Short mmCIF file of C-alpha atoms in Angstrom, two decimals:
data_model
loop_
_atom_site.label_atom_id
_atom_site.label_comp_id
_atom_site.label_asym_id
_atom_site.label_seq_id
_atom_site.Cartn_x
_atom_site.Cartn_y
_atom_site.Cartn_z
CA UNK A 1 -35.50 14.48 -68.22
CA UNK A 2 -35.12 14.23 -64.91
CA UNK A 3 -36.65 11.30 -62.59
CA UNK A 4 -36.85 10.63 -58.64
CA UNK A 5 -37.53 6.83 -57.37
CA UNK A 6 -38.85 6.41 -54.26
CA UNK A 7 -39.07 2.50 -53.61
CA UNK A 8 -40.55 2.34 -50.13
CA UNK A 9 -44.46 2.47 -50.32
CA UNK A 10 -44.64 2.16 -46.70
CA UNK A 11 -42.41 1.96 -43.68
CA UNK A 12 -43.22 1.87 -39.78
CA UNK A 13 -40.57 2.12 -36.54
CA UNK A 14 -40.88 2.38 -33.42
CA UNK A 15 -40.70 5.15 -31.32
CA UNK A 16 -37.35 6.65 -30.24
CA UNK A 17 -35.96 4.08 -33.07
CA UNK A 18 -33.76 5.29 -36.25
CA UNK A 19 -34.72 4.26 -39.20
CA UNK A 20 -33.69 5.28 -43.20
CA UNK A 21 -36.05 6.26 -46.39
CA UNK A 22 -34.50 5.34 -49.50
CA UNK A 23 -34.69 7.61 -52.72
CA UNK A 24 -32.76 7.47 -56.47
CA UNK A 25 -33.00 9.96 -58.99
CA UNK A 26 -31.60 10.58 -62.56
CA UNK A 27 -30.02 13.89 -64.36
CA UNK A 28 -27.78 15.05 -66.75
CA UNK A 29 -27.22 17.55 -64.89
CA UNK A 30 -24.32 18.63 -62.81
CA UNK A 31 -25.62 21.67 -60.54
CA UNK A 32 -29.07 20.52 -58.38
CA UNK A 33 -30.86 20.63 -55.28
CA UNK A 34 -31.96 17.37 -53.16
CA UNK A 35 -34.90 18.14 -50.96
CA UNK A 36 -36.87 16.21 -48.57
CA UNK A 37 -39.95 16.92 -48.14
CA UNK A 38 -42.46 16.03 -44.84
CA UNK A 39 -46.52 15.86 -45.91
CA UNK A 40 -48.62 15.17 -42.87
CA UNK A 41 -51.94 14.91 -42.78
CA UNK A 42 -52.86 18.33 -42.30
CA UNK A 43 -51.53 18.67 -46.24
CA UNK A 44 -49.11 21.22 -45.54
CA UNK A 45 -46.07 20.31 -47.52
CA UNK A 46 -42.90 21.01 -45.18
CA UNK A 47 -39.48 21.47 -45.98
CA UNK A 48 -37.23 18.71 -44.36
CA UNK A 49 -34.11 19.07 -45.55
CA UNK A 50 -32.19 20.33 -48.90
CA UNK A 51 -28.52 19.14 -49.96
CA UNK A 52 -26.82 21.15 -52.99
CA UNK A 53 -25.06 19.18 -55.29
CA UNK A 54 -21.94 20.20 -55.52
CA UNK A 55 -21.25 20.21 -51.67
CA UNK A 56 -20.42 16.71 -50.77
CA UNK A 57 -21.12 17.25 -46.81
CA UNK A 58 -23.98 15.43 -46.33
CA UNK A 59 -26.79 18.59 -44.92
CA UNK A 60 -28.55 17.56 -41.32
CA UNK A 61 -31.10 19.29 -39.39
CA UNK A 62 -31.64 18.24 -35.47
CA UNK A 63 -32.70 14.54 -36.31
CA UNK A 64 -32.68 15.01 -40.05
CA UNK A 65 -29.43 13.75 -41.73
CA UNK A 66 -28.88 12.31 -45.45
CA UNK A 67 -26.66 10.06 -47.22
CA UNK A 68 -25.31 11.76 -50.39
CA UNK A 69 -23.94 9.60 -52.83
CA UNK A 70 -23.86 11.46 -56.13
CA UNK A 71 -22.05 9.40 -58.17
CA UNK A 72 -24.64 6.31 -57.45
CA UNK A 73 -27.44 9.49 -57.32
CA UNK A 74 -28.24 8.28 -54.26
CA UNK A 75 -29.79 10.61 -52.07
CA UNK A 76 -31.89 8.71 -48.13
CA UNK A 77 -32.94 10.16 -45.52
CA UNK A 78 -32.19 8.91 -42.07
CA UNK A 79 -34.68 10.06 -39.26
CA UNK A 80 -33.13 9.56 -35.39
CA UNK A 81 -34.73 9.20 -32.03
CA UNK A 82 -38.28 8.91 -34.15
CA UNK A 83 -41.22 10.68 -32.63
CA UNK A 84 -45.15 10.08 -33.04
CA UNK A 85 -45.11 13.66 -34.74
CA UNK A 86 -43.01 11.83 -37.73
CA UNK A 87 -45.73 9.55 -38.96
CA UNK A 88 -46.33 11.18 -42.47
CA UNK A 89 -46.02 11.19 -46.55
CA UNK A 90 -41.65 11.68 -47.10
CA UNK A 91 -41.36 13.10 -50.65
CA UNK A 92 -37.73 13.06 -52.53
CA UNK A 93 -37.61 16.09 -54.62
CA UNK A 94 -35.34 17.13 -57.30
CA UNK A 95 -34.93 20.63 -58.49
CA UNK A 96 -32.38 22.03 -61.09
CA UNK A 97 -30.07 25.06 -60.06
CA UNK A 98 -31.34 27.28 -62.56
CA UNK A 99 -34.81 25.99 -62.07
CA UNK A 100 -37.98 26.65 -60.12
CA UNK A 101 -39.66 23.18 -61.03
CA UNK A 102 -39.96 20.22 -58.61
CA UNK A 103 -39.56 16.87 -59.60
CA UNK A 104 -40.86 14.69 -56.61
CA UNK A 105 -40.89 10.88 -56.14
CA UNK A 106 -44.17 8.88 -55.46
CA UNK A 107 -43.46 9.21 -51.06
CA UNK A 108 -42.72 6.92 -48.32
CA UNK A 109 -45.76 6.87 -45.87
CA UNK A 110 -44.29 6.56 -42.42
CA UNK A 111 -45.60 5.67 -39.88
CA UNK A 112 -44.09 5.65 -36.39
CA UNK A 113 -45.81 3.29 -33.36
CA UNK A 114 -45.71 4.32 -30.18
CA UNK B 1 -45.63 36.88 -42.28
CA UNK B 2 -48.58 35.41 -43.36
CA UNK B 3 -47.82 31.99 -45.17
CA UNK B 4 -49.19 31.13 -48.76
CA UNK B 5 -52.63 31.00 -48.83
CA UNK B 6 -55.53 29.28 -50.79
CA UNK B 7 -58.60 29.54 -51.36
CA UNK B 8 -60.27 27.52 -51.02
CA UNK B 9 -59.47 25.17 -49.41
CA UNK B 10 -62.30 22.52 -50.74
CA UNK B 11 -64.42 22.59 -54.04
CA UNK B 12 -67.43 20.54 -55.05
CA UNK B 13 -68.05 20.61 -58.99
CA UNK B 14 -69.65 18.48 -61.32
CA UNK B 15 -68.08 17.35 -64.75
CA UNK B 16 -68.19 19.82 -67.19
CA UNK B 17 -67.92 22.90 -65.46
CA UNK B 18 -65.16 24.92 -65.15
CA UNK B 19 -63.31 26.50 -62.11
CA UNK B 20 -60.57 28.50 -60.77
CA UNK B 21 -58.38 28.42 -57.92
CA UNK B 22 -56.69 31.06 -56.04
CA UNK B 23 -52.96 31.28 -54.48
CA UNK B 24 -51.46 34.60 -53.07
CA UNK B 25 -47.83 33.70 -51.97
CA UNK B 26 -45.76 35.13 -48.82
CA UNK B 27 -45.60 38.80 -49.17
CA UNK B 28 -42.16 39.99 -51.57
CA UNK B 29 -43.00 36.47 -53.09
CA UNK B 30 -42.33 37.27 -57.23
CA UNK B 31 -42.28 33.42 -58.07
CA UNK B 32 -45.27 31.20 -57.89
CA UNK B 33 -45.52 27.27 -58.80
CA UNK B 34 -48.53 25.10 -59.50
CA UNK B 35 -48.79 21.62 -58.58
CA UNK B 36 -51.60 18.82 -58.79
CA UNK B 37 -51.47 15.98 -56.48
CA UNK B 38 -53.16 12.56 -56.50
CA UNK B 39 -52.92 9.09 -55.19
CA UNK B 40 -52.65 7.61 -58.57
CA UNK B 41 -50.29 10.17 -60.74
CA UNK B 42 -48.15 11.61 -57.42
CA UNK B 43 -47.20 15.25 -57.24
CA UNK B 44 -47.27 16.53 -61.46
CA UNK B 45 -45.99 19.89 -62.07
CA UNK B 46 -48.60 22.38 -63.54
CA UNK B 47 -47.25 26.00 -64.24
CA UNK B 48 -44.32 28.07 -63.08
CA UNK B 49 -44.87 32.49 -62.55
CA UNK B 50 -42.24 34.46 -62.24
CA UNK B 51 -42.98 38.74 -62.24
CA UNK B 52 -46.76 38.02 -63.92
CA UNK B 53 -44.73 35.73 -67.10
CA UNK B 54 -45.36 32.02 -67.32
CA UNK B 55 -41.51 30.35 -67.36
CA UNK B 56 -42.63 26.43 -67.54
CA UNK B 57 -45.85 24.06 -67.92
CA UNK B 58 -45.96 20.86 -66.96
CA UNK B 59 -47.86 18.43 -69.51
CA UNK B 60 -50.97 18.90 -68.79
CA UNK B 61 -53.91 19.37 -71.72
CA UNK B 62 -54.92 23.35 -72.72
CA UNK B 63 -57.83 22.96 -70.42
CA UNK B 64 -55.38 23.82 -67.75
CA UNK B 65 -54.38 27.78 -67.87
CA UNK B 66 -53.15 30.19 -65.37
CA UNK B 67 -51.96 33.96 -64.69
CA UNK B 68 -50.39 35.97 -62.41
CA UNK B 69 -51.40 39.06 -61.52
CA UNK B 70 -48.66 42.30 -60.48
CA UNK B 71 -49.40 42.15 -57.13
CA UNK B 72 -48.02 38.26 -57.67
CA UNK B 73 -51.14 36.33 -56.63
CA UNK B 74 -52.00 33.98 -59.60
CA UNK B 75 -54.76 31.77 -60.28
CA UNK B 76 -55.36 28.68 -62.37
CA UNK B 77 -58.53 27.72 -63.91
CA UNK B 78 -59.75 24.48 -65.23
CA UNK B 79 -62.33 24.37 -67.93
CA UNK B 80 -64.52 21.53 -68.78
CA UNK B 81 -63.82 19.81 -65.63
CA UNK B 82 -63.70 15.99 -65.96
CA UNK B 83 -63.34 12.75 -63.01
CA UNK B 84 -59.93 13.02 -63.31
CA UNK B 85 -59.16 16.55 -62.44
CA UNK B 86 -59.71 15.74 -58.90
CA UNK B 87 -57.17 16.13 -57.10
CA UNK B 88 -55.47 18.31 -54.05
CA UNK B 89 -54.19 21.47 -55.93
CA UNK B 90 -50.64 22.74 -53.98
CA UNK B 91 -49.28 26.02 -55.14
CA UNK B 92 -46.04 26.96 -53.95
CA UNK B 93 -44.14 30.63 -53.60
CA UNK B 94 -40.30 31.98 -53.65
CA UNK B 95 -38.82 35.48 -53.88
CA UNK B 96 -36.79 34.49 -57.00
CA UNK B 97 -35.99 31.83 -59.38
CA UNK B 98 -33.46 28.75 -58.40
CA UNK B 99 -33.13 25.93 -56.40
CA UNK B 100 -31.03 28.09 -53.99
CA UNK B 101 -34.61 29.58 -53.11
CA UNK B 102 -36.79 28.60 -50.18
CA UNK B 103 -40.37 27.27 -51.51
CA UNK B 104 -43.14 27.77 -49.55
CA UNK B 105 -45.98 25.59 -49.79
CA UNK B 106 -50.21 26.22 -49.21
CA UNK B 107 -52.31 24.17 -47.63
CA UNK B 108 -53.62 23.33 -51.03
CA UNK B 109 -57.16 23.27 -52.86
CA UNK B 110 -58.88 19.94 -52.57
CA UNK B 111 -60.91 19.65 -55.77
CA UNK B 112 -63.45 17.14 -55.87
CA UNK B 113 -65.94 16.31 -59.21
CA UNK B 114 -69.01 14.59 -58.88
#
């Protein structure tokens, strides 16, 4: 079975400030996705960022990067110059290669102050 | 492209009744996932679609069902609706199978029961 920990309830930062959502997960398995995912208010859930498994460049989008550790199964997201249009629920996902099922953690709400 | 879309987006029912929700996924869309979100249980998998055949269910009792129809749309119905079956509904769409493939999520069905 697969599992996704998510230990950060709640964060805040401050505008234009960096800060780093934390997220463990456990498989068996060797081939999986990582995805972070961005749930604002409006529902919508929105793709933040994905990281396959057996690539061990860490993936980044604009502001977007992660820290892939696979060995520890270690998988945060670290969110740069933060912007007001940030504050939201961050979900850790999980997905096998051969799969089309998500595993998600329980979110980080963030919440960035202006 | 029109995104996913469901309908609707709110419900009102009272225990006992039954319902169904609606999800018709980004056209060329074959795959179609079901998920129920609340505050208490987090994002649960429901059902998996792939070409109108059901690949995975989550854990969920038999009051739960779903299809999906050859045009791709599916729908899930809830009989005998109970408190705890409110929840916001997400349903989520990608051409094939794998976590290689983009998901797309809805805006998701809020279901409420009085």
């Amino acid at each position: 079975a697969q599992t996704v920990t998510q230990s950060q309830p709640e964060m805040s930062v401050q505008e234009a400030e960096t800060v780093t959502l934390s997220c463990t997960y456990d498989t068996s398995e060797n081939n999986y996705y990582l995805f972070w995912y961005k749930q604002p208010p409006s529902r919508q859930m929105i793709l933040v960022i994905r990281q396959e498994a057996y690539k061990q460049q860490n993936a980044t989008e604009n502001r977007f990067s992660v820290n892939f550790q696979k060995a520890a199964k270690s998988f945060s997201l670290k969110i740069s110059d933060s912007q007001l249009g940030d504050t939201a629920m961050y979900f850790c996902a999980f997905m096998k290669r051969t799969g089309n099922q998500f595993y998600f953690g329980t979110g980080t709400s963030l919440t960035v102050i202006p | 492209k029109a995104g996913v879309t469901q309908t609707p987006r709110y419900l009102i029912k009272t225990r006992g009744q039954q319902v169904t929700l609606s999800c018709s996924p980004i056209s060329g869309h074959r795959s179609v996932s079901w998920y129920q979100q609340t505050p208490g249980q987090g994002l649960q998998f429901l059902f998996e679609y792939f070409s109108e055949t059901q690949r995975n269910k989550g854990n969920f009792p038999g009051r739960f069902s779903g299809r999906q129809f050859s045009n791709s749309r599916s729908e899930m119905n809830v009989s005998t609706l109970e408190l705890g079956d409110s929840a916001l509904y997400l349903c989520a769409s990608s051409v094939g199978v794998g976590g290689d493939q983009p998901q797309h999520f809805g805006d998701g069905t809020r279901l409420s029961i009085l």
